[in-house]
Amino acid sequence: MVEGLITLFFNLALPLLLLVVGFLVGTIVERRHLRRIRAREAELRDVLAFALRRIPEDLEVSAPNFVAGSAVISVDYFKRFAASLRGLIGGRLGAYESLFERARREAMVRMKEEARRLGADIVLNVKLETTRIQAGGRNATISVEALAYGTAYRRGEGDGQIH
Amino acid sequence: MDKYTNPTPPEGISSGHEHPLVDVAKSSAIVGALLCAFILAAYYGARYAAPLLPFAWEKALVDGLPELEAERSTAQAARQRELEVLAARVVSVMELPPDMDITVHYVEDDQVNAFATLGGHVVVFSGLWKTLRSENARAMLLGHEIAHIVNRDPIRGASGTLMASLVVGVVFGSADIFGSLAATGSLLTALHFSREQERQADADAAFAVNRLYGHFNGATDLFEGMRALTEAHGEPPAFLSSHPQLDARIEALDRLARENDWRLDGEKVPVPQS
């Protein structure tokens, strides 16, 4: 009887508890993170980012600087559960979409912060890469890394060297 | 106005199209439905396919499981002998497949119960055997249990449960085929058959009893006795918990007797007093 209850607890109640805690904490952390990202994005609006590979003819810029920003975000217990269910039936993996969005936006923000630190206000040839980090075997928690990088310039300081 | 700008994109392009809980609820419902479908398919598939297994395999499966035999006193050995003789006579009037054999076990226990299980084993508890005061009723009981084995009901029941639990095990990552197989041991004494299986076993037993004695008198004493016991104790005997619908079954047997013009006035064969 007691053994049965303990088994039941570990097999059912504990995962359920982890799910609830994972969901509540995960949701709070995610909301706060997105709020912070939005605020910093707004604050960095004057640092522009483009995927252009060449400097447009009409743009006068300073000497280039390589800038990069990366962010690693971990999945929570609830997201992993939601994703494992989705993994069985297919469809939009909503749980991971928000994870990658946060990682990508955070990486962009950090890249722009780096650009601003260097006195730049435009980043060209911006590239985004993501990596999945999964340490510790099959059931390990998944983290994602997003890396944003590009070439930063200061506008309006043409020295004729770049073109 | 600068021609180079980064307008702020609206939120929710890349994520957040659905609340996470709604998403989980939806996928749980789909996964749950699929799982149920798989379990049902495994259960009914196994029940359908199980009778195709040779009886020898079924016998081999139970051979490794705890022995049903018990130490018997001289009196009990006599009962066992009595049981074996009657079972052999009942078997002789039932159409058993050539590879099938029945092993009967007399168990000294007050339970008013008897059951058929895997490998052609029929277990009769003294608690039930002693309440049956005519050989005809005892033959009816044995005929009923033997009919279950002939109809492959135990292997159907066990396979269905086994396959369903295997599917659950595989899905939840705790597949333990040998564990499930060992659990079949505890299943041996707890097989429940469907109403249709019980009805069929009743009918098969009725034909056997009629063939054996040339009349049907006394056969339904088995169930009448159960009814008396239920009234006396206020609760039905163990036998009825796995054999419900007493009145309907007596009625079905009476109808069967009428339809086949079975004699109902034959002599009941008394059993040796103990």
mmCIF file of N, CA and C in Angstrom, chain A residues 23 38 45 48-50 56 58-59 78 81-82 85-86 88-89 92 97-98 101 104-105 112 155, chain B residues 2-8 11 13-17 19-21 23-24 26-28 30-31 34:
data_model
loop_
_atom_site.group_PDB
_atom_site.id
_atom_site.type_symbol
_atom_site.label_atom_id
_atom_site.label_comp_id
_atom_site.label_asym_id
_atom_site.label_seq_id
_atom_site.Cartn_x
_atom_site.Cartn_y
_atom_site.Cartn_z
ATOM 1 N N PHE A 23 5.812 24.937 -16.249
ATOM 2 C CA PHE A 23 4.949 25.853 -16.993
ATOM 3 C C PHE A 23 4.907 27.236 -16.357
ATOM 4 N N ARG A 38 12.059 43.491 -25.886
ATOM 5 C CA ARG A 38 11.323 44.561 -26.574
ATOM 6 C C ARG A 38 11.866 45.926 -26.169
ATOM 7 N N ARG A 45 16.898 51.074 -31.598
ATOM 8 C CA ARG A 45 16.291 51.241 -32.914
ATOM 9 C C ARG A 45 17.178 52.015 -33.884
ATOM 10 N N LEU A 48 20.811 50.116 -37.102
ATOM 11 C CA LEU A 48 20.077 49.372 -38.123
ATOM 12 C C LEU A 48 20.792 48.068 -38.455
ATOM 13 N N ALA A 49 19.998 47.104 -38.909
ATOM 14 C CA ALA A 49 20.594 45.830 -39.306
ATOM 15 C C ALA A 49 19.994 45.402 -40.634
ATOM 16 N N PHE A 50 20.856 45.002 -41.556
ATOM 17 C CA PHE A 50 20.402 44.554 -42.878
ATOM 18 C C PHE A 50 21.168 43.311 -43.285
ATOM 19 N N PRO A 56 25.396 49.646 -50.124
ATOM 20 C CA PRO A 56 24.707 50.353 -51.206
ATOM 21 C C PRO A 56 25.541 51.556 -51.680
ATOM 22 N N ASP A 58 24.775 54.524 -52.458
ATOM 23 C CA ASP A 58 24.495 55.858 -51.916
ATOM 24 C C ASP A 58 24.803 55.957 -50.426
ATOM 25 N N LEU A 59 25.357 54.918 -49.855
ATOM 26 C CA LEU A 59 25.584 54.939 -48.417
ATOM 27 C C LEU A 59 27.054 55.204 -48.129
ATOM 28 N N PHE A 78 8.119 21.813 -19.122
ATOM 29 C CA PHE A 78 6.808 21.842 -19.769
ATOM 30 C C PHE A 78 6.957 21.884 -21.297
ATOM 31 N N PHE A 81 7.872 18.565 -22.652
ATOM 32 C CA PHE A 81 6.713 17.671 -22.679
ATOM 33 C C PHE A 81 5.804 18.007 -23.866
ATOM 34 N N ALA A 82 5.524 19.319 -24.010
ATOM 35 C CA ALA A 82 4.653 19.757 -25.104
ATOM 36 C C ALA A 82 5.260 19.358 -26.445
ATOM 37 N N LEU A 85 4.998 15.590 -27.179
ATOM 38 C CA LEU A 85 3.666 15.233 -27.671
ATOM 39 C C LEU A 85 3.529 15.611 -29.137
ATOM 40 N N ARG A 86 3.954 16.843 -29.462
ATOM 41 C CA ARG A 86 3.898 17.318 -30.845
ATOM 42 C C ARG A 86 4.733 16.434 -31.746
ATOM 43 N N LEU A 88 5.052 13.403 -31.725
ATOM 44 C CA LEU A 88 4.359 12.175 -32.111
ATOM 45 C C LEU A 88 3.379 12.408 -33.251
ATOM 46 N N ILE A 89 2.792 13.612 -33.285
ATOM 47 C CA ILE A 89 1.709 13.821 -34.249
ATOM 48 C C ILE A 89 2.032 14.872 -35.297
ATOM 49 N N ARG A 92 2.873 22.485 -35.917
ATOM 50 C CA ARG A 92 3.731 23.581 -35.450
ATOM 51 C C ARG A 92 4.228 23.291 -34.050
ATOM 52 N N GLU A 97 9.135 27.210 -30.903
ATOM 53 C CA GLU A 97 9.144 28.444 -31.708
ATOM 54 C C GLU A 97 9.484 29.649 -30.846
ATOM 55 N N SER A 98 8.854 29.722 -29.688
ATOM 56 C CA SER A 98 9.109 30.873 -28.821
ATOM 57 C C SER A 98 10.541 30.844 -28.300
ATOM 58 N N GLU A 101 12.713 32.089 -31.076
ATOM 59 C CA GLU A 101 12.495 33.521 -31.286
ATOM 60 C C GLU A 101 13.253 34.325 -30.238
ATOM 61 N N ARG A 104 16.991 34.169 -30.950
ATOM 62 C CA ARG A 104 17.348 34.955 -32.132
ATOM 63 C C ARG A 104 17.320 36.458 -31.824
ATOM 64 N N ARG A 105 16.238 36.902 -31.176
ATOM 65 C CA ARG A 105 16.110 38.339 -30.889
ATOM 66 C C ARG A 105 17.149 38.793 -29.884
ATOM 67 N N LYS A 112 23.747 44.227 -31.784
ATOM 68 C CA LYS A 112 23.570 45.669 -31.947
ATOM 69 C C LYS A 112 24.238 46.432 -30.806
ATOM 70 N N ARG A 155 27.503 55.448 -40.267
ATOM 71 C CA ARG A 155 27.045 56.107 -41.496
ATOM 72 C C ARG A 155 27.564 57.545 -41.573
ATOM 73 N N ASP B 2 15.432 59.333 -43.474
ATOM 74 C CA ASP B 2 16.407 58.320 -43.878
ATOM 75 C C ASP B 2 15.705 57.241 -44.689
ATOM 76 N N LYS B 3 16.312 56.831 -45.809
ATOM 77 C CA LYS B 3 15.678 55.759 -46.568
ATOM 78 C C LYS B 3 16.003 54.387 -45.982
ATOM 79 N N TYR B 4 16.997 54.343 -45.091
ATOM 80 C CA TYR B 4 17.325 53.074 -44.431
ATOM 81 C C TYR B 4 16.711 53.034 -43.034
ATOM 82 N N THR B 5 15.732 52.170 -42.849
ATOM 83 C CA THR B 5 15.098 52.035 -41.520
ATOM 84 C C THR B 5 14.849 50.561 -41.212
ATOM 85 N N ASN B 6 14.684 50.269 -39.969
ATOM 86 C CA ASN B 6 14.243 48.936 -39.512
ATOM 87 C C ASN B 6 12.923 49.112 -38.783
ATOM 88 N N PRO B 7 11.804 49.022 -39.500
ATOM 89 C CA PRO B 7 10.526 49.152 -38.782
ATOM 90 C C PRO B 7 10.371 47.995 -37.774
ATOM 91 N N THR B 8 9.718 48.282 -36.664
ATOM 92 C CA THR B 8 9.514 47.227 -35.669
ATOM 93 C C THR B 8 8.485 46.230 -36.191
ATOM 94 N N GLU B 11 4.604 41.633 -33.105
ATOM 95 C CA GLU B 11 4.891 40.413 -32.326
ATOM 96 C C GLU B 11 4.077 39.244 -32.896
ATOM 97 N N ILE B 13 4.985 36.827 -35.052
ATOM 98 C CA ILE B 13 5.222 36.303 -36.393
ATOM 99 C C ILE B 13 5.819 34.903 -36.294
ATOM 100 N N SER B 14 6.781 34.780 -35.414
ATOM 101 C CA SER B 14 7.506 33.505 -35.343
ATOM 102 C C SER B 14 6.986 32.567 -34.271
ATOM 103 N N SER B 15 6.211 33.091 -33.348
ATOM 104 C CA SER B 15 5.738 32.208 -32.287
ATOM 105 C C SER B 15 4.483 32.772 -31.663
ATOM 106 N N GLY B 16 3.931 32.016 -30.750
ATOM 107 C CA GLY B 16 2.793 32.498 -29.974
ATOM 108 C C GLY B 16 1.486 32.507 -30.718
ATOM 109 N N HIS B 17 1.346 31.600 -31.707
ATOM 110 C CA HIS B 17 0.061 31.575 -32.425
ATOM 111 C C HIS B 17 -1.015 30.885 -31.611
ATOM 112 N N HIS B 19 -1.930 29.457 -27.363
ATOM 113 C CA HIS B 19 -1.506 29.356 -25.965
ATOM 114 C C HIS B 19 -0.888 27.982 -25.732
ATOM 115 N N PRO B 20 0.236 27.925 -25.031
ATOM 116 C CA PRO B 20 0.909 26.637 -24.828
ATOM 117 C C PRO B 20 0.007 25.569 -24.222
ATOM 118 N N LEU B 21 -0.884 25.987 -23.305
ATOM 119 C CA LEU B 21 -1.765 24.996 -22.674
ATOM 120 C C LEU B 21 -2.769 24.440 -23.679
ATOM 121 N N ASP B 23 -2.248 24.218 -26.850
ATOM 122 C CA ASP B 23 -1.450 23.360 -27.716
ATOM 123 C C ASP B 23 -1.272 21.980 -27.092
ATOM 124 N N VAL B 24 -0.916 21.971 -25.808
ATOM 125 C CA VAL B 24 -0.703 20.705 -25.105
ATOM 126 C C VAL B 24 -2.013 19.926 -24.987
ATOM 127 N N LYS B 26 -4.562 20.046 -26.997
ATOM 128 C CA LYS B 26 -4.901 19.492 -28.312
ATOM 129 C C LYS B 26 -4.065 18.266 -28.623
ATOM 130 N N SER B 27 -2.736 18.410 -28.453
ATOM 131 C CA SER B 27 -1.898 17.260 -28.818
ATOM 132 C C SER B 27 -2.115 16.093 -27.869
ATOM 133 N N SER B 28 -2.389 16.381 -26.574
ATOM 134 C CA SER B 28 -2.682 15.278 -25.638
ATOM 135 C C SER B 28 -3.919 14.519 -26.087
ATOM 136 N N ILE B 30 -5.162 14.225 -29.085
ATOM 137 C CA ILE B 30 -4.895 13.423 -30.280
ATOM 138 C C ILE B 30 -4.062 12.197 -29.920
ATOM 139 N N VAL B 31 -2.987 12.429 -29.136
ATOM 140 C CA VAL B 31 -2.117 11.312 -28.747
ATOM 141 C C VAL B 31 -2.909 10.297 -27.920
ATOM 142 N N LEU B 34 -5.155 8.288 -30.181
ATOM 143 C CA LEU B 34 -4.361 7.329 -30.956
ATOM 144 C C LEU B 34 -3.931 6.157 -30.080
#
